[in-house]
Amino acid sequence: MAATTHREPSLLQALFPLAFLVGLLSGAVYLFGDGAAGGPSQIALMLAAGVGIIVALRNGYQFREIEQGIVHGISLSMGAILILLVVGSVIGTWILSGVVPTMIYYGLLILKPSIFYAAACIICAMVSMATGSSWTTAGTVGVALIGIASAQDLHLGLAAGAIVSGAYFGDKLSPLSDTTNLAPAIAGTDLFTHIRHMLWTTVPALIISLVLFAVAGFVVPSPTSTQALETILSALKANFAIGPHLLLPAVLVIVMVVRKVPALPALLIGALVGCVFAVIFQQAAVARFVGEADLPTWQAMIKGSWMALSSGFKLESGNAALDELLTRGGMESMLGTVWLILAAMMFGGVMEVAGLLQKIAAAVLGLVRGTGSLIVATLGTCIGMNVVASDQYISIVIPGRMYRAEFQRRGLHPKNLSRSLEDAGTMTSALVPWNTCGAFMATTLGVATLTYAPFAFLNLLNPLIAAVYGFTGFTIERLAPELDGDAVVAGAAQGVAREPVVPVS
């Protein structure tokens, strides 16, 4: 059979599915608000994918080719989906076992409203630096911190923004982070050169963010009465055994990730250890949760743990605020987000296999003139890939491949490219509701992406600082005159041509 001839799409064709998607998503947000991610956004993404399929068919692509592109795109997200499901189980079992209630209890005693936002950012930055994972950070200490904010009646958008900012500080700078290793490999430089160069943009962004969070702690109104707080503290002690020993599952997970145990098995072990702790230390809470008085104790313990893993924990304490705070978790709670990720990756797969992403990227490159515009083009393309392809790894890989030769041609050190890829690709992924990272953070923290995004100061500031550096030339380094680009990148770019099979940050 003769090979199929593919016609190159026009720029208008490439932009049409994207414009259609933006229109539908805007309508979904207008009509459904924070509930847009519960179904309307998924429908918008799938309808926009349908428009992309029509364009691809018109340009000579066979549906089998398009289908393979969709399957390939979805396959890249399977690691994210598996971790998402396990995090749901971690949340359910850690509430049942008293891990999260203990974190909240001690946090309420220590973290005063005036310092909460800045302290939450610092805590998450430290944990994410140790683990290299924004997802692990949000799924463990992030859940506890958002619980503390809720109990203290603080601004949840600000609280989640502080958590996301701190989580992504480590995700970007830790040598244990997958994106921190991926970006220099794509750009053609080494890991520690890349990390040192990122300090110039990331540290100033963190300092400014901490100042803003500190100011917010004093400016944003805090509850004037401590009665509600004392009520929640009493309710926590009445419904759970509280003690420092119950923090051990969280410590165990952090230690495992630091020791380079992959995130998926580390979190799964954390969920199972939570079940063991529930059986040992929270028998009364488990029995109330199961609600079957005639069930033998050992059966109630097994059933309660099983329920927490699958459908999450439900608290009926009589305190409405605490019940809302601790009724959550389970794999079942993540299914809406899984649906969102599948729909997003379907759209991204169609756009890539039909050459529509590449056409948009080529048009952007045609506008590049000086170093500043090249840096901004790289940043903008990374942000665009996070929006269109819905995955932070694609937002690093595709722009890295696109602009690597241009950086080399202009005599720019590849670490400038690797830093730009992370300044925008890694940092803005959590700001897009249908991106795997934005969907994960919203589901895990229980705060809509568009609610916390304006307050994720670190994530917003990083690409802006990078753009300023690009136009001013500050910290933009060139290759030594005696070296050409190939000599610099030789040996550092092994495997760049491979499509990465990525774990999740």
PDB file of N, CA, C and O in Angstrom, residues 43 86 203 280 470:
ATOM      1  N   ILE A  43     -15.115  17.796  28.775  1.00  0.00           N
ATOM      2  CA  ILE A  43     -15.881  17.809  27.521  1.00  0.00           C
ATOM      3  C   ILE A  43     -15.270  18.800  26.541  1.00  0.00           C
ATOM      4  O   ILE A  43     -15.142  18.523  25.341  1.00  0.00           O
ATOM      5  N   VAL A  86      -2.766   6.643  44.050  1.00  0.00           N
ATOM      6  CA  VAL A  86      -2.141   6.242  45.315  1.00  0.00           C
ATOM      7  C   VAL A  86      -2.173   7.385  46.326  1.00  0.00           C
ATOM      8  O   VAL A  86      -2.392   7.149  47.522  1.00  0.00           O
ATOM      9  N   VAL A 203      16.010  31.878  43.509  1.00  0.00           N
ATOM     10  CA  VAL A 203      16.196  32.439  44.857  1.00  0.00           C
ATOM     11  C   VAL A 203      15.576  33.829  44.971  1.00  0.00           C
ATOM     12  O   VAL A 203      14.846  34.103  45.940  1.00  0.00           O
ATOM     13  N   ILE A 280      -3.653  -0.199  64.827  1.00  0.00           N
ATOM     14  CA  ILE A 280      -2.982  -0.232  66.135  1.00  0.00           C
ATOM     15  C   ILE A 280      -3.435   0.902  67.041  1.00  0.00           C
ATOM     16  O   ILE A 280      -3.736   0.687  68.226  1.00  0.00           O
ATOM     17  N   GLY A 470      16.688  37.990  30.325  1.00  0.00           N
ATOM     18  CA  GLY A 470      16.932  37.804  28.900  1.00  0.00           C
ATOM     19  C   GLY A 470      17.146  39.118  28.179  1.00  0.00           C
ATOM     20  O   GLY A 470      18.047  39.244  27.337  1.00  0.00           O
TER      21      GLY A 470
END
